[in-house]
Coordinates of C-alpha atoms in Angstrom, one line a residue:
S1 CA 15.0 7.1 -6.6
S2 CA 15.0 4.9 -3.6
Q3 CA 15.5 1.1 -3.8
V4 CA 12.5 -1.0 -3.0
F5 CA 12.9 -3.9 -0.5
L6 CA 10.1 -6.4 -0.8
A7 CA 8.6 -9.4 1.2
G8 CA 5.4 -11.1 0.6
H9 CA 2.9 -13.5 2.1
Q10 CA -0.7 -14.4 2.0
P11 CA -3.1 -12.3 4.4
G12 CA -3.6 -15.2 6.9
L13 CA -2.9 -15.8 10.6
F14 CA 0.5 -17.2 10.0
H15 CA 3.1 -18.0 12.6
P16 CA 5.7 -15.6 14.3
G17 CA 8.5 -16.7 12.0
V18 CA 6.6 -15.5 8.9
W19 CA 5.8 -12.2 10.6
L20 CA 9.6 -11.8 11.5
K21 CA 10.1 -11.2 7.7
N22 CA 8.3 -7.8 7.9
F23 CA 10.4 -6.6 10.8
V24 CA 13.7 -7.7 9.1
L25 CA 12.3 -5.9 5.9
G26 CA 11.4 -2.6 7.8
S27 CA 14.7 -2.6 9.6
A28 CA 16.9 -3.3 6.6
A29 CA 15.1 -0.8 4.4
R30 CA 15.5 1.9 7.2
R31 CA 19.2 0.9 7.4
H32 CA 19.8 1.3 3.8
G33 CA 17.5 4.2 3.0
A34 CA 15.0 2.1 0.9
V35 CA 11.2 1.7 0.7
A36 CA 9.9 -1.3 2.6
V37 CA 6.8 -3.0 0.9
N38 CA 5.0 -6.1 2.0
L39 CA 3.4 -7.8 -1.0
L40 CA -0.1 -9.1 0.1
V41 CA -0.6 -12.2 -1.9
D42 CA -4.4 -12.1 -2.0
T43 CA -4.4 -13.9 -5.3
D44 CA -3.8 -17.2 -3.4
A45 CA -6.8 -19.3 -2.3
V46 CA -7.9 -19.1 1.2
K47 CA -6.9 -22.4 2.9
T48 CA -9.0 -22.4 6.0
T49 CA -11.5 -20.2 7.9
S50 CA -10.6 -21.6 11.3
L51 CA -7.5 -21.6 13.6
A52 CA -5.9 -24.4 15.4
V53 CA -5.8 -23.3 19.1
P54 CA -4.3 -25.5 21.9
S55 CA -6.4 -26.1 24.9
G56 CA -6.8 -28.2 28.1
P57 CA -4.4 -29.0 30.9
R58 CA -0.6 -28.6 30.1
E59 CA 0.0 -32.3 30.8
T60 CA -2.8 -33.4 28.4
P61 CA -3.4 -30.7 25.8
H62 CA -5.5 -30.9 22.7
I63 CA -6.2 -28.9 19.6
V64 CA -9.5 -27.0 19.1
S65 CA -10.4 -25.8 15.7
V66 CA -12.0 -22.3 16.2
P67 CA -13.8 -20.9 13.2
F68 CA -13.4 -17.1 12.4
D69 CA -15.9 -17.0 9.7
R70 CA -18.1 -19.1 7.4
A71 CA -16.6 -17.8 4.2
D72 CA -15.8 -20.2 1.3
P73 CA -12.2 -21.3 1.9
S74 CA -11.6 -22.3 -1.7
V75 CA -11.8 -18.8 -3.2
P76 CA -8.9 -16.4 -3.5
Y77 CA -8.5 -13.8 -0.8
E78 CA -9.0 -11.1 -3.3
E79 CA -12.7 -12.4 -3.7
C80 CA -13.4 -13.7 -0.2
R81 CA -16.0 -11.6 1.4
V82 CA -16.8 -11.8 5.1
A83 CA -19.8 -14.2 5.4
D84 CA -20.6 -13.9 9.1
L85 CA -19.6 -10.8 10.7
E86 CA -20.9 -11.8 14.1
M87 CA -18.7 -14.9 14.0
V88 CA -15.7 -12.8 12.8
C89 CA -16.2 -10.3 15.6
S90 CA -16.6 -13.0 18.4
F91 CA -13.6 -14.9 17.3
G92 CA -11.1 -13.0 19.6
K93 CA -13.1 -13.7 22.9
R94 CA -13.8 -17.4 21.7
A95 CA -10.1 -18.1 20.9
A96 CA -8.9 -16.5 24.0
E97 CA -11.1 -18.6 26.1
V98 CA -9.9 -21.8 24.6
I99 CA -6.3 -21.1 25.1
A100 CA -6.7 -19.5 28.5
S101 CA -5.4 -22.4 30.5
L102 CA -2.1 -22.4 28.6
V103 CA -1.7 -18.8 27.7
P104 CA -3.7 -16.4 29.8
N105 CA -2.8 -13.2 27.9
P106 CA -2.8 -14.0 24.1
M107 CA -2.5 -11.0 21.7
V108 CA -5.7 -12.2 20.0
K109 CA -7.9 -10.5 22.4
D110 CA -6.7 -6.9 21.4
F111 CA -5.8 -7.7 17.9
W112 CA -9.1 -9.1 17.1
R113 CA -10.9 -5.8 17.9
L114 CA -8.8 -4.3 15.1
A115 CA -9.8 -7.2 12.8
C116 CA -13.4 -6.8 13.6
E117 CA -13.3 -3.0 12.8
R118 CA -11.5 -3.6 9.5
A119 CA -14.0 -6.4 8.6
K120 CA -16.8 -4.0 9.1
A121 CA -15.0 -1.5 7.0
S122 CA -13.7 -3.5 4.0
G123 CA -16.1 -6.5 3.9
N124 CA -13.1 -8.6 2.7
L125 CA -11.8 -11.3 5.1
G126 CA -8.1 -11.3 4.0
L127 CA -7.9 -7.6 3.8
S128 CA -9.4 -7.1 7.2
L129 CA -6.6 -9.6 8.7
A130 CA -4.0 -7.7 6.9
Q131 CA -5.0 -4.2 7.9
A132 CA -5.3 -5.2 11.4
R133 CA -1.8 -6.7 11.5
H134 CA -0.5 -3.6 9.7
L135 CA -2.0 -1.3 12.4
V136 CA -0.3 -3.3 15.1
E137 CA 3.0 -3.0 13.1
G138 CA 2.7 0.7 13.0
D139 CA 2.1 0.9 16.7
W140 CA 5.2 -1.1 17.1
G141 CA 7.2 1.4 15.2
L142 CA 7.4 -0.5 11.9
E143 CA 7.5 1.5 8.8
T144 CA 6.4 -0.6 5.7
L145 CA 3.8 -0.2 3.0
E146 CA 1.2 -2.8 2.1
L147 CA 0.7 -3.8 -1.6
P148 CA -2.0 -6.3 -2.6
Q149 CA -1.0 -8.5 -5.4
S150 CA -4.4 -7.9 -7.1
R151 CA -3.5 -4.3 -7.3
V152 CA -0.2 -5.2 -9.0
C153 CA -2.0 -7.5 -11.5
A154 CA -4.1 -4.4 -12.5
T155 CA -1.1 -2.4 -13.7
E156 CA -0.1 -2.0 -17.4
S157 CA 3.4 -3.4 -16.6
F158 CA 2.0 -6.6 -15.4
R159 CA -0.2 -7.0 -18.4
W160 CA 2.8 -6.5 -20.7
F161 CA 4.5 -9.3 -18.7
V162 CA 1.5 -11.6 -19.1
A163 CA 1.2 -10.8 -22.9
H164 CA 5.0 -11.6 -23.3
L165 CA 4.8 -15.0 -21.5
L166 CA 1.7 -15.9 -23.5
A167 CA 3.4 -14.8 -26.9
H168 CA 6.4 -17.0 -26.0
L169 CA 4.6 -19.7 -24.1
P170 CA 6.1 -22.7 -26.0
R171 CA 9.5 -21.7 -25.3
F172 CA 8.7 -20.5 -21.7
R173 CA 6.9 -23.8 -21.0
T174 CA 9.8 -25.8 -22.0
D175 CA 12.3 -23.7 -20.0
Y176 CA 9.9 -23.9 -17.0
N177 CA 9.3 -27.6 -17.2
E178 CA 13.0 -28.5 -17.7
T179 CA 14.1 -26.3 -14.8
V180 CA 11.5 -27.8 -12.6
G181 CA 12.7 -31.2 -13.5
Q182 CA 16.3 -30.3 -12.8
Y183 CA 15.2 -29.2 -9.3
R184 CA 13.5 -32.5 -8.7
R185 CA 16.6 -34.6 -9.7
K186 CA 18.9 -32.4 -7.7
H187 CA 16.9 -32.9 -4.5
G188 CA 15.8 -36.4 -5.2
I189 CA 12.0 -35.4 -5.4
R190 CA 9.8 -38.1 -6.9
S191 CA 6.4 -36.3 -6.6
S192 CA 5.4 -34.7 -9.8
A193 CA 3.6 -32.0 -7.7
H194 CA 6.8 -30.5 -6.1
P195 CA 8.1 -27.9 -6.1
V196 CA 5.4 -27.2 -8.6
P197 CA 3.5 -29.3 -11.2
D198 CA 4.8 -29.2 -14.8
L199 CA 2.9 -27.1 -17.3
V200 CA 0.8 -29.6 -19.5
E201 CA -0.1 -29.7 -23.1
R202 CA -3.6 -30.9 -24.2
D203 CA -4.2 -31.1 -27.8
D204 CA -3.1 -27.8 -29.2
W205 CA -3.5 -26.0 -25.9
L206 CA -0.5 -25.2 -23.6
E207 CA -0.9 -24.5 -19.9
A208 CA 0.3 -21.1 -18.8
P209 CA 1.7 -20.3 -15.3
F210 CA -1.4 -18.2 -14.5
W211 CA -4.7 -18.6 -12.8
L212 CA -8.0 -17.5 -14.5
W213 CA -11.3 -16.7 -12.7
T214 CA -14.4 -14.6 -12.9
T215 CA -15.9 -12.4 -10.2
A216 CA -19.1 -14.2 -10.8
N217 CA -17.3 -17.6 -10.3
P218 CA -14.2 -17.0 -8.3
R219 CA -12.8 -20.5 -8.5
R220 CA -9.2 -20.6 -9.9
R221 CA -8.6 -22.5 -13.0
P222 CA -5.4 -23.0 -14.8
L223 CA -5.1 -20.8 -17.8
F224 CA -4.6 -22.5 -21.1
C225 CA -3.5 -20.8 -24.4
T226 CA -3.3 -21.6 -28.0
N227 CA -2.4 -20.0 -31.4
R228 CA -5.4 -20.3 -33.6
K229 CA -5.3 -18.6 -37.1
G230 CA -2.8 -16.0 -36.0
Q231 CA -4.6 -15.2 -32.8
L232 CA -3.6 -15.9 -29.1
V233 CA -6.7 -17.6 -27.6
I234 CA -7.0 -18.2 -23.8
A235 CA -9.4 -20.3 -21.8
G236 CA -9.6 -21.3 -18.2
G237 CA -9.6 -25.0 -17.1
E238 CA -9.3 -28.0 -19.2
G239 CA -11.9 -27.2 -21.8
G240 CA -15.6 -26.4 -21.8
E241 CA -15.0 -22.8 -20.9
T242 CA -15.7 -19.7 -23.1
E243 CA -12.6 -19.1 -25.3
I244 CA -11.2 -15.6 -25.3
V245 CA -9.5 -14.2 -28.2
L246 CA -6.6 -12.1 -27.0
A247 CA -4.5 -10.6 -29.9
P248 CA -2.0 -11.7 -32.6
P249 CA 1.2 -13.0 -30.9
G250 CA 3.3 -10.1 -32.2
D251 CA 0.9 -7.3 -31.2
G252 CA 1.8 -6.7 -27.5
A253 CA -0.1 -3.4 -27.4
A254 CA -3.4 -5.0 -28.5
A255 CA -2.9 -7.9 -26.0
V256 CA -2.3 -5.3 -23.2
E257 CA -5.5 -3.4 -24.1
R258 CA -7.5 -6.6 -24.3
L259 CA -6.2 -7.7 -20.9
A260 CA -7.4 -4.4 -19.4
A261 CA -10.7 -4.9 -20.9
L262 CA -10.9 -8.4 -19.5
E263 CA -10.2 -7.1 -15.9
A264 CA -12.9 -4.4 -16.3
E265 CA -15.3 -7.2 -17.2
G266 CA -14.4 -9.2 -14.0
I267 CA -12.3 -11.7 -15.7
K268 CA -9.1 -12.1 -13.5
I269 CA -5.7 -13.5 -14.8
R270 CA -3.2 -13.8 -11.9
P271 CA 0.2 -15.3 -11.4
R272 CA 0.9 -18.8 -9.9
A273 CA 3.3 -19.4 -7.3
L274 CA 6.8 -19.3 -9.0
I275 CA 5.5 -16.5 -11.2
T276 CA 4.5 -14.3 -8.3
T277 CA 8.0 -14.1 -6.9
L278 CA 9.6 -14.0 -10.3
W279 CA 7.6 -10.8 -11.3
A280 CA 8.1 -9.4 -7.8
R281 CA 11.9 -9.9 -8.1
L282 CA 12.1 -9.0 -11.8
A283 CA 9.9 -5.7 -11.8
L284 CA 9.0 -4.6 -8.3
S285 CA 12.0 -4.9 -6.0
D286 CA 15.7 -4.5 -5.6
L287 CA 15.9 -7.0 -2.7
F288 CA 13.3 -9.6 -1.9
V289 CA 13.1 -11.2 1.6
H290 CA 12.0 -14.8 1.6
G291 CA 11.3 -17.5 4.0
I292 CA 13.2 -20.8 3.9
G293 CA 10.4 -22.5 1.8
G294 CA 10.1 -19.6 -0.7
A295 CA 13.8 -19.4 -1.1
K296 CA 14.1 -23.1 -1.9
Y297 CA 11.6 -22.8 -4.7
D298 CA 13.2 -19.7 -5.9
E299 CA 16.2 -21.8 -7.1
V300 CA 13.9 -22.6 -9.9
T301 CA 13.1 -19.0 -10.4
D302 CA 16.8 -18.1 -10.5
Q303 CA 17.2 -20.6 -13.4
L304 CA 14.3 -19.1 -15.2
F305 CA 15.8 -15.7 -15.0
D306 CA 18.9 -17.1 -16.6
R307 CA 17.3 -19.3 -19.2
F308 CA 14.3 -17.5 -20.4
F309 CA 15.1 -13.8 -19.8
G310 CA 19.0 -14.0 -19.9
L311 CA 19.3 -12.0 -16.7
R312 CA 21.2 -12.4 -13.6
P313 CA 18.9 -13.2 -10.8
P314 CA 18.2 -10.3 -8.5
R315 CA 19.2 -10.5 -4.8
L316 CA 17.2 -12.1 -2.1
V317 CA 17.6 -12.5 1.7
V318 CA 16.4 -15.5 3.7
V319 CA 14.9 -15.0 7.0
S320 CA 13.7 -17.8 9.4
G321 CA 12.6 -17.8 13.0
T322 CA 10.8 -20.0 15.6
L323 CA 8.9 -18.6 18.6
L324 CA 7.2 -21.2 20.7
L325 CA 4.2 -20.6 22.9
P326 CA 5.3 -19.4 26.5
V327 CA 4.3 -22.8 28.0
P328 CA 6.7 -24.4 30.5
A329 CA 8.6 -27.5 29.1
F330 CA 8.4 -30.9 30.7
H331 CA 12.2 -31.7 30.5
V332 CA 11.5 -35.1 29.0
S333 CA 13.4 -36.4 26.0
A334 CA 13.2 -39.0 23.2
K335 CA 16.4 -40.5 24.6
E336 CA 14.8 -41.1 28.0
E337 CA 11.8 -42.7 26.1
E338 CA 14.1 -44.9 24.2
D339 CA 16.0 -45.9 27.3
L340 CA 12.9 -46.9 29.1
K341 CA 11.8 -49.0 25.9
Q342 CA 15.2 -50.7 26.0
R343 CA 14.9 -51.5 29.8
L344 CA 11.5 -53.1 29.1
W345 CA 13.1 -55.3 26.4
Q346 CA 15.9 -56.2 28.7
L347 CA 13.4 -57.0 31.5
R348 CA 11.6 -59.5 29.1
H349 CA 14.7 -61.0 27.5
H350 CA 17.3 -60.8 30.1
P351 CA 15.5 -60.6 33.6
E352 CA 18.5 -62.3 35.3
V353 CA 20.4 -59.0 34.9
F354 CA 18.0 -57.2 37.2
L355 CA 18.0 -60.0 39.9
G356 CA 21.6 -60.4 41.0
N357 CA 22.8 -63.0 43.2
G358 CA 21.7 -61.9 46.7
Q359 CA 20.8 -64.2 49.5
T360 CA 17.3 -62.9 49.4
L361 CA 16.8 -64.4 45.8
A362 CA 14.5 -67.4 45.9
D363 CA 16.1 -70.8 45.2
S364 CA 13.8 -71.3 42.3
A365 CA 15.0 -68.2 40.6
K366 CA 18.6 -69.1 41.4
G367 CA 18.0 -72.4 39.7
L368 CA 16.3 -70.8 36.6
I369 CA 19.3 -68.5 36.2
A370 CA 21.8 -71.2 36.5
E371 CA 19.8 -73.2 33.8
K372 CA 19.8 -70.3 31.4
R373 CA 23.5 -69.7 31.9
R374 CA 24.2 -73.5 31.1
W375 CA 22.1 -73.1 27.9
I376 CA 23.9 -69.9 26.9
A377 CA 27.2 -71.6 27.6
T378 CA 26.3 -74.5 25.4
P379 CA 27.5 -74.0 21.8
Q380 CA 24.6 -73.7 19.3
I381 CA 24.7 -76.4 16.6
P382 CA 21.9 -77.4 14.1
D383 CA 20.9 -80.4 16.3
N384 CA 20.4 -78.3 19.6
A385 CA 19.3 -74.9 18.0
R386 CA 15.7 -75.2 18.5
E387 CA 15.8 -76.9 21.9
R388 CA 18.3 -74.3 23.2
C389 CA 16.1 -71.4 22.0
R390 CA 12.9 -72.8 23.5
A391 CA 14.7 -73.5 26.8
I392 CA 16.1 -69.9 27.1
R393 CA 12.6 -68.5 26.3
R394 CA 11.1 -70.8 28.9
V395 CA 13.4 -69.7 31.6
N396 CA 12.9 -66.0 30.7
S397 CA 9.2 -66.6 31.0
A398 CA 9.4 -68.3 34.3
L399 CA 11.7 -65.4 35.7
Q400 CA 9.1 -62.8 34.9
P401 CA 7.3 -63.0 38.1
F402 CA 10.5 -62.1 39.9
V403 CA 10.9 -58.8 37.9
A404 CA 7.1 -58.0 37.7
A405 CA 7.4 -54.9 40.1
Q406 CA 10.3 -53.5 37.9
R407 CA 8.4 -54.2 34.8
S408 CA 5.3 -52.4 36.2
E409 CA 7.3 -49.5 37.3
T410 CA 9.2 -49.0 34.1
S411 CA 5.9 -49.4 32.1
E412 CA 4.3 -46.7 34.2
H413 CA 7.4 -44.4 33.8
L414 CA 7.3 -45.1 30.0
H415 CA 3.6 -44.3 29.8
E416 CA 4.1 -41.1 31.6
T417 CA 7.1 -40.1 29.5
E418 CA 5.3 -40.9 26.3
R419 CA 2.3 -38.8 27.4
L420 CA 4.5 -35.8 28.3
L421 CA 6.5 -36.0 25.0
E422 CA 3.2 -36.0 23.2
A423 CA 2.1 -32.9 25.1
E424 CA 5.5 -31.4 24.5
R425 CA 5.3 -32.0 20.7
L426 CA 1.8 -30.5 20.6
L427 CA 2.6 -27.4 22.6
R428 CA 6.0 -26.9 20.9
W429 CA 4.5 -26.8 17.4
R430 CA 5.9 -23.7 15.7
E431 CA 3.0 -23.2 13.4
F432 CA 0.6 -21.8 16.0
S433 CA -0.6 -18.2 14.8
F434 CA 1.2 -15.1 16.0
C435 CA -2.1 -13.9 17.6
L436 CA -2.0 -16.8 20.0
H437 CA 1.2 -15.5 21.6
P438 CA 1.4 -12.5 24.1
A439 CA 2.2 -9.3 22.6
E440 CA 5.1 -9.0 25.0
S441 CA 6.7 -12.3 23.8
L442 CA 6.3 -11.3 20.2
R443 CA 8.1 -7.9 20.7
R444 CA 10.9 -9.5 22.6
F445 CA 11.3 -12.1 19.8
F446 CA 11.4 -9.3 17.1
D447 CA 13.8 -7.1 19.2
F448 CA 16.1 -10.3 19.8
A449 CA 16.3 -11.1 16.2
L450 CA 17.4 -7.7 15.1
C451 CA 20.5 -5.8 16.3
N452 CA 20.2 -2.3 17.5
D453 CA 21.7 -0.9 14.3
G454 CA 19.0 -2.7 12.2
A455 CA 21.3 -5.6 11.1
I456 CA 20.1 -9.1 11.4
C457 CA 21.5 -10.9 14.6
S458 CA 23.2 -14.4 14.2
N459 CA 21.2 -15.5 17.3
S460 CA 18.6 -18.2 17.2
L461 CA 15.7 -18.8 19.4
E462 CA 13.9 -21.9 20.4

């Protein structure tokens, strides 16, 4: 049987560097005779239903938040129904108009026609975005499959995995928390929320690395589990929810059967971040393609493979890329800004340096410069320190009218440089969605990142 190469991401409007993973995935799978699968992580919560779109003149751009639906952004993609089809279908035109002054031919105009069609057909917001993207990938010659995470969670093998972790939750929780703690210490992280929060214990309930929600109330709650009178009992949230008796800890078959019944009743159990990739690498793939962020977190996953499962971590590949919007740069630099700030400081504190000793210099200025030089040449002692400092400051202040024009010119230059640097920072943000780029730029980016034989090139793009 063929090997399976896997990548994964939420079905959102991510930046081109995320999309690059799919092209590397497809190329690598073709080169090695493997099956390429993109895991659509539709079990994650929708973060936003609007897109940050740059607009305005190139010299003074700003960000416009353009909504593409009124759907509730806090529910999982799996449950996120299209709320306003008219808003969804008009988004492409609205976004293109906002960005037109900067990018006159963004991909969003054509891409969104596909998204609108898929929204009408599926009624699911995330699925419509993913299907539209996948159609474009097919047109561009990419041969990959799409597998929603929610479908994976409905398989018997995943239910066995859930049952196994719940039956051994005390040991797993200890390994999980210790591994996360080691990661924090290694990387000097003080936040208890990074890379992920610890699994907590409340009374006799242990937190498991899963979410629980229902189709009637699709708000993700942490899943808690306890062993009560020889039965595994689960509940969502931190109490107050209906408790669900699963099965005796040693009866995996009964637990799997019960989990299947819960799914049929609309009670969903889904993996949290680390467990999503742990399961994908453990059971779904021979090679996993990660971005940099996911690969960092998988340092924890690798340790869990070793500590809890006693297995060598499966292989992974890390892919990263940056494609900036095709807006001309201003050729200003932070060094230029710093040099201008330093010049202003010198004009305030050492104005004589900018005046010289020319014949055109007023006698009053020459006298002030001579006075400052005398004070500087006077050794500072406790008795004269205050007088000396005040005298030098008085001379600097008195010389300011003679360098006023230079100060004004430098201030104006600094203000313009700061304005252009701010415009540059905004327009060179790498997180702008792929659909705001021209299709031609994206295709060149993907072609550049891959060699003709399907291997990953060592080149980098800015």
